[in-house]
PDB file of C-alpha atoms in Angstrom:
ATOM      1  CA  UNK A   1     101.071  70.902 105.264  1.00 41.00           C
ATOM      2  CA  UNK A   2      99.188  73.632 107.078  1.00 49.00           C
ATOM      3  CA  UNK A   3      95.748  72.912 108.486  1.00 49.00           C
ATOM      4  CA  UNK A   4      93.437  75.146 106.417  1.00 51.00           C
ATOM      5  CA  UNK A   5      90.539  74.705 108.855  1.00 49.00           C
ATOM      6  CA  UNK A   6      92.766  75.797 111.739  1.00 54.00           C
ATOM      7  CA  UNK A   7      93.953  78.829 109.780  1.00 57.00           C
ATOM      8  CA  UNK A   8      90.338  79.801 109.065  1.00 61.00           C
ATOM      9  CA  UNK A   9      89.433  79.467 112.734  1.00 87.00           C
ATOM     10  CA  UNK A  10      92.480  81.543 113.705  1.00 93.00           C
ATOM     11  CA  UNK A  11      91.463  84.434 111.450  1.00 94.00           C
ATOM     12  CA  UNK A  12      87.837  84.226 112.581  1.00 94.00           C
ATOM     13  CA  UNK A  13      88.983  84.285 116.228  1.00 95.00           C
ATOM     14  CA  UNK A  14      91.257  87.254 115.511  1.00 94.00           C
ATOM     15  CA  UNK A  15      88.286  89.113 114.025  1.00 96.00           C
ATOM     16  CA  UNK A  16      86.028  88.214 116.975  1.00 95.00           C
ATOM     17  CA  UNK A  17      88.646  89.382 119.495  1.00 95.00           C
ATOM     18  CA  UNK A  18      89.173  92.616 117.562  1.00 95.00           C
ATOM     19  CA  UNK A  19      85.406  93.163 117.411  1.00 96.00           C
ATOM     20  CA  UNK A  20      85.143  92.729 121.198  1.00 95.00           C
ATOM     21  CA  UNK A  21      87.920  95.259 121.760  1.00 93.00           C
ATOM     22  CA  UNK A  22      86.304  97.748 119.390  1.00 95.00           C
ATOM     23  CA  UNK A  23      82.857  97.392 121.034  1.00 94.00           C
ATOM     24  CA  UNK A  24      84.336  99.107 124.097  1.00 90.00           C
ATOM     25  CA  UNK A  25      85.433 102.077 121.938  1.00 93.00           C
ATOM     26  CA  UNK A  26      81.951 103.559 121.420  1.00 90.00           C
ATOM     27  CA  UNK A  27      82.818 106.457 123.783  1.00 89.00           C
ATOM     28  CA  UNK A  28      86.057 107.126 121.882  1.00 94.00           C
ATOM     29  CA  UNK A  29      86.702 109.521 119.034  1.00 92.00           C
ATOM     30  CA  UNK A  30      88.747 109.159 115.884  1.00 91.00           C
ATOM     31  CA  UNK A  31      91.993 110.982 116.444  1.00 88.00           C
ATOM     32  CA  UNK A  32      93.550 110.249 113.053  1.00 88.00           C
ATOM     33  CA  UNK A  33      93.090 108.149 109.913  1.00 89.00           C
ATOM     34  CA  UNK A  34      95.971 107.231 107.629  1.00 88.00           C
ATOM     35  CA  UNK A  35      95.535 105.522 104.251  1.00 87.00           C
ATOM     36  CA  UNK A  36      98.548 104.378 102.243  1.00 86.00           C
ATOM     37  CA  UNK A  37      97.586 103.062  98.813  1.00 78.00           C
ATOM     38  CA  UNK A  38     100.919 103.902  97.218  1.00 78.00           C
ATOM     39  CA  UNK A  39     101.819 100.353  96.235  1.00 70.00           C
ATOM     40  CA  UNK A  40     100.447  98.402  93.287  1.00 78.00           C
ATOM     41  CA  UNK A  41     100.570  95.301  95.480  1.00 75.00           C
ATOM     42  CA  UNK A  42      97.411  95.260  97.623  1.00 70.00           C
ATOM     43  CA  UNK A  43      99.312  93.517 100.445  1.00 73.00           C
ATOM     44  CA  UNK A  44     101.426  96.634 100.976  1.00 78.00           C
ATOM     45  CA  UNK A  45      98.473  99.039 101.180  1.00 87.00           C
ATOM     46  CA  UNK A  46      97.349  99.956 104.701  1.00 91.00           C
ATOM     47  CA  UNK A  47      94.642 101.799 106.585  1.00 93.00           C
ATOM     48  CA  UNK A  48      95.314 102.822 110.183  1.00 93.00           C
ATOM     49  CA  UNK A  49      92.703 104.393 112.466  1.00 93.00           C
ATOM     50  CA  UNK A  50      93.739 105.880 115.829  1.00 92.00           C
ATOM     51  CA  UNK A  51      91.016 105.934 118.485  1.00 94.00           C
ATOM     52  CA  UNK A  52      91.249 107.889 121.734  1.00 92.00           C
ATOM     53  CA  UNK A  53      88.979 108.408 124.724  1.00 90.00           C
ATOM     54  CA  UNK A  54      91.180 110.132 127.238  1.00 83.00           C
ATOM     55  CA  UNK A  55      93.866 109.501 129.828  1.00 82.00           C
ATOM     56  CA  UNK A  56      91.906 106.899 131.806  1.00 83.00           C
ATOM     57  CA  UNK A  57      91.317 104.528 128.892  1.00 87.00           C
ATOM     58  CA  UNK A  58      93.882 103.000 126.541  1.00 90.00           C
ATOM     59  CA  UNK A  59      94.317 104.350 123.032  1.00 93.00           C
ATOM     60  CA  UNK A  60      93.392 101.855 120.311  1.00 95.00           C
ATOM     61  CA  UNK A  61      94.830 101.571 116.803  1.00 95.00           C
ATOM     62  CA  UNK A  62      93.072  99.532 114.135  1.00 96.00           C
ATOM     63  CA  UNK A  63      95.447  98.526 111.356  1.00 96.00           C
ATOM     64  CA  UNK A  64      94.164  96.948 108.137  1.00 95.00           C
ATOM     65  CA  UNK A  65      96.391  95.743 105.318  1.00 93.00           C
ATOM     66  CA  UNK A  66      95.925  93.790 102.124  1.00 93.00           C
ATOM     67  CA  UNK A  67      92.993  96.129 101.395  1.00 92.00           C
ATOM     68  CA  UNK A  68      90.179  95.010  99.115  1.00 92.00           C
ATOM     69  CA  UNK A  69      87.958  98.047  99.548  1.00 90.00           C
ATOM     70  CA  UNK A  70      88.111 101.450 101.224  1.00 90.00           C
ATOM     71  CA  UNK A  71      85.231 103.854 100.925  1.00 82.00           C
ATOM     72  CA  UNK A  72      86.280 107.493 101.071  1.00 66.00           C
ATOM     73  CA  UNK A  73      85.783 109.709 104.081  1.00 63.00           C
ATOM     74  CA  UNK A  74      86.196 113.419 104.704  1.00 61.00           C
ATOM     75  CA  UNK A  75      89.903 113.603 105.625  1.00 60.00           C
ATOM     76  CA  UNK A  76      89.853 117.230 106.776  1.00 58.00           C
ATOM     77  CA  UNK A  77      87.320 116.878 109.605  1.00 57.00           C
ATOM     78  CA  UNK A  78      89.844 116.409 112.431  1.00 63.00           C
ATOM     79  CA  UNK A  79      88.678 114.738 115.642  1.00 73.00           C
ATOM     80  CA  UNK A  80      85.388 112.892 115.240  1.00 83.00           C
ATOM     81  CA  UNK A  81      83.216 111.129 117.791  1.00 88.00           C
ATOM     82  CA  UNK A  82      82.063 107.582 117.095  1.00 92.00           C
ATOM     83  CA  UNK A  83      78.367 106.759 116.739  1.00 92.00           C
ATOM     84  CA  UNK A  84      78.977 103.087 115.986  1.00 94.00           C
ATOM     85  CA  UNK A  85      81.874 100.736 115.356  1.00 96.00           C
ATOM     86  CA  UNK A  86      82.056  97.135 114.203  1.00 95.00           C
ATOM     87  CA  UNK A  87      84.435  94.614 112.756  1.00 97.00           C
ATOM     88  CA  UNK A  88      82.828  91.673 110.968  1.00 96.00           C
ATOM     89  CA  UNK A  89      84.459  88.458 109.784  1.00 96.00           C
ATOM     90  CA  UNK A  90      83.653  87.673 106.134  1.00 95.00           C
ATOM     91  CA  UNK A  91      84.392  83.966 105.464  1.00 94.00           C
ATOM     92  CA  UNK A  92      85.570  82.369 102.226  1.00 93.00           C
ATOM     93  CA  UNK A  93      83.161  80.644  99.885  1.00 91.00           C
ATOM     94  CA  UNK A  94      81.100  78.479 100.282  1.00 92.00           C
ATOM     95  CA  UNK A  95      80.234  79.935 103.706  1.00 92.00           C
ATOM     96  CA  UNK A  96      77.676  82.771 103.561  1.00 91.00           C
ATOM     97  CA  UNK A  97      78.383  86.381 104.423  1.00 91.00           C
ATOM     98  CA  UNK A  98      76.216  88.366 106.838  1.00 90.00           C
ATOM     99  CA  UNK A  99      73.227  89.914 105.040  1.00 91.00           C
ATOM    100  CA  UNK A 100      74.574  93.489 105.277  1.00 90.00           C
ATOM    101  CA  UNK A 101      77.811  92.438 103.529  1.00 89.00           C
ATOM    102  CA  UNK A 102      76.173  90.729 100.549  1.00 86.00           C
ATOM    103  CA  UNK A 103      76.991  92.719  97.415  1.00 83.00           C
ATOM    104  CA  UNK A 104      79.775  94.631  99.206  1.00 81.00           C
ATOM    105  CA  UNK A 105      82.431  92.902  97.041  1.00 85.00           C
ATOM    106  CA  UNK A 106      82.289  90.515  94.134  1.00 85.00           C
ATOM    107  CA  UNK A 107      82.788  87.080  95.682  1.00 87.00           C
ATOM    108  CA  UNK A 108      84.841  84.472  93.896  1.00 87.00           C
ATOM    109  CA  UNK A 109      86.673  81.277  94.796  1.00 88.00           C
ATOM    110  CA  UNK A 110      89.952  83.208  94.959  1.00 88.00           C
ATOM    111  CA  UNK A 111      88.705  85.722  97.545  1.00 92.00           C
ATOM    112  CA  UNK A 112      90.192  84.984 100.999  1.00 94.00           C
ATOM    113  CA  UNK A 113      88.363  85.423 104.261  1.00 95.00           C
ATOM    114  CA  UNK A 114      88.220  89.104 105.134  1.00 96.00           C
ATOM    115  CA  UNK A 115      87.587  91.589 107.928  1.00 96.00           C
ATOM    116  CA  UNK A 116      85.101  94.423 107.402  1.00 96.00           C
ATOM    117  CA  UNK A 117      85.621  97.532 109.559  1.00 96.00           C
ATOM    118  CA  UNK A 118      82.833 100.085 109.822  1.00 95.00           C
ATOM    119  CA  UNK A 119      82.926 103.246 111.917  1.00 94.00           C
ATOM    120  CA  UNK A 120      79.917 105.568 111.873  1.00 91.00           C
ATOM    121  CA  UNK A 121      79.952 109.225 112.864  1.00 87.00           C
ATOM    122  CA  UNK A 122      80.896 112.517 111.246  1.00 85.00           C
ATOM    123  CA  UNK A 123      83.846 110.606 109.770  1.00 84.00           C
ATOM    124  CA  UNK A 124      82.662 107.322 108.255  1.00 87.00           C
ATOM    125  CA  UNK A 125      85.273 104.616 107.797  1.00 91.00           C
ATOM    126  CA  UNK A 126      84.328 101.561 105.738  1.00 93.00           C
ATOM    127  CA  UNK A 127      87.089  99.152 104.730  1.00 94.00           C
ATOM    128  CA  UNK A 128      87.541  95.481 103.864  1.00 95.00           C
ATOM    129  CA  UNK A 129      90.939  93.815 104.261  1.00 95.00           C
ATOM    130  CA  UNK A 130      92.564  90.411 104.529  1.00 95.00           C
ATOM    131  CA  UNK A 131      94.723  91.380 107.520  1.00 95.00           C
ATOM    132  CA  UNK A 132      93.554  93.100 110.697  1.00 95.00           C
ATOM    133  CA  UNK A 133      95.404  94.005 113.867  1.00 95.00           C
ATOM    134  CA  UNK A 134      94.076  95.954 116.838  1.00 95.00           C
ATOM    135  CA  UNK A 135      96.661  97.493 119.148  1.00 92.00           C
ATOM    136  CA  UNK A 136      95.740  98.701 122.603  1.00 90.00           C
ATOM    137  CA  UNK A 137      98.066 101.078 124.435  1.00 82.00           C
ATOM    138  CA  UNK A 138      98.270 101.417 128.174  1.00 71.00           C
ATOM    139  CA  UNK A 139      96.217 104.281 129.596  1.00 60.00           C
ATOM    140  CA  UNK A 140      98.221 107.211 130.948  1.00 60.00           C
ATOM    141  CA  UNK A 141      96.863 106.471 134.441  1.00 55.00           C
ATOM    142  CA  UNK A 142      98.060 102.835 134.311  1.00 54.00           C
ATOM    143  CA  UNK A 143     101.409 103.854 132.835  1.00 50.00           C
ATOM    144  CA  UNK A 144     101.987 106.408 135.606  1.00 50.00           C
ATOM    145  CA  UNK A 145     101.517 103.679 138.242  1.00 51.00           C
ATOM    146  CA  UNK A 146     104.399 101.579 136.843  1.00 49.00           C
ATOM    147  CA  UNK A 147     107.691 101.891 138.666  1.00 49.00           C
TER     148      UNK A 147
END
């Protein structure tokens, strides 16, 4: 039998590590946003956000799946600088959510722990999902030094 407490800690740690990575992206801009809600099964729906700063810093991709909420943004704006970025862990009941997340979704016993991504700027991204992955690519400068 799986250790539920360990699984909860693993997801919370994943969210905290992702949040730390994203904190360093405040000088980045949104290069592209892709939303795929084509499936009736929420687990197959994805939101991917590509972040870029330039050749000296690694590109970052935030990938959310098993979406519970996505607030619309202006898809035609193109590149957009970032005014603020955060990823917050939202635990299962009976643990409380952060004050700013209260009322964001209807909470029930069946709701899993979630990750809440918020990006502020000309393009606002606001999404809640049960799965989050943050990919970090090598910077072009670091890649050019490899032999």
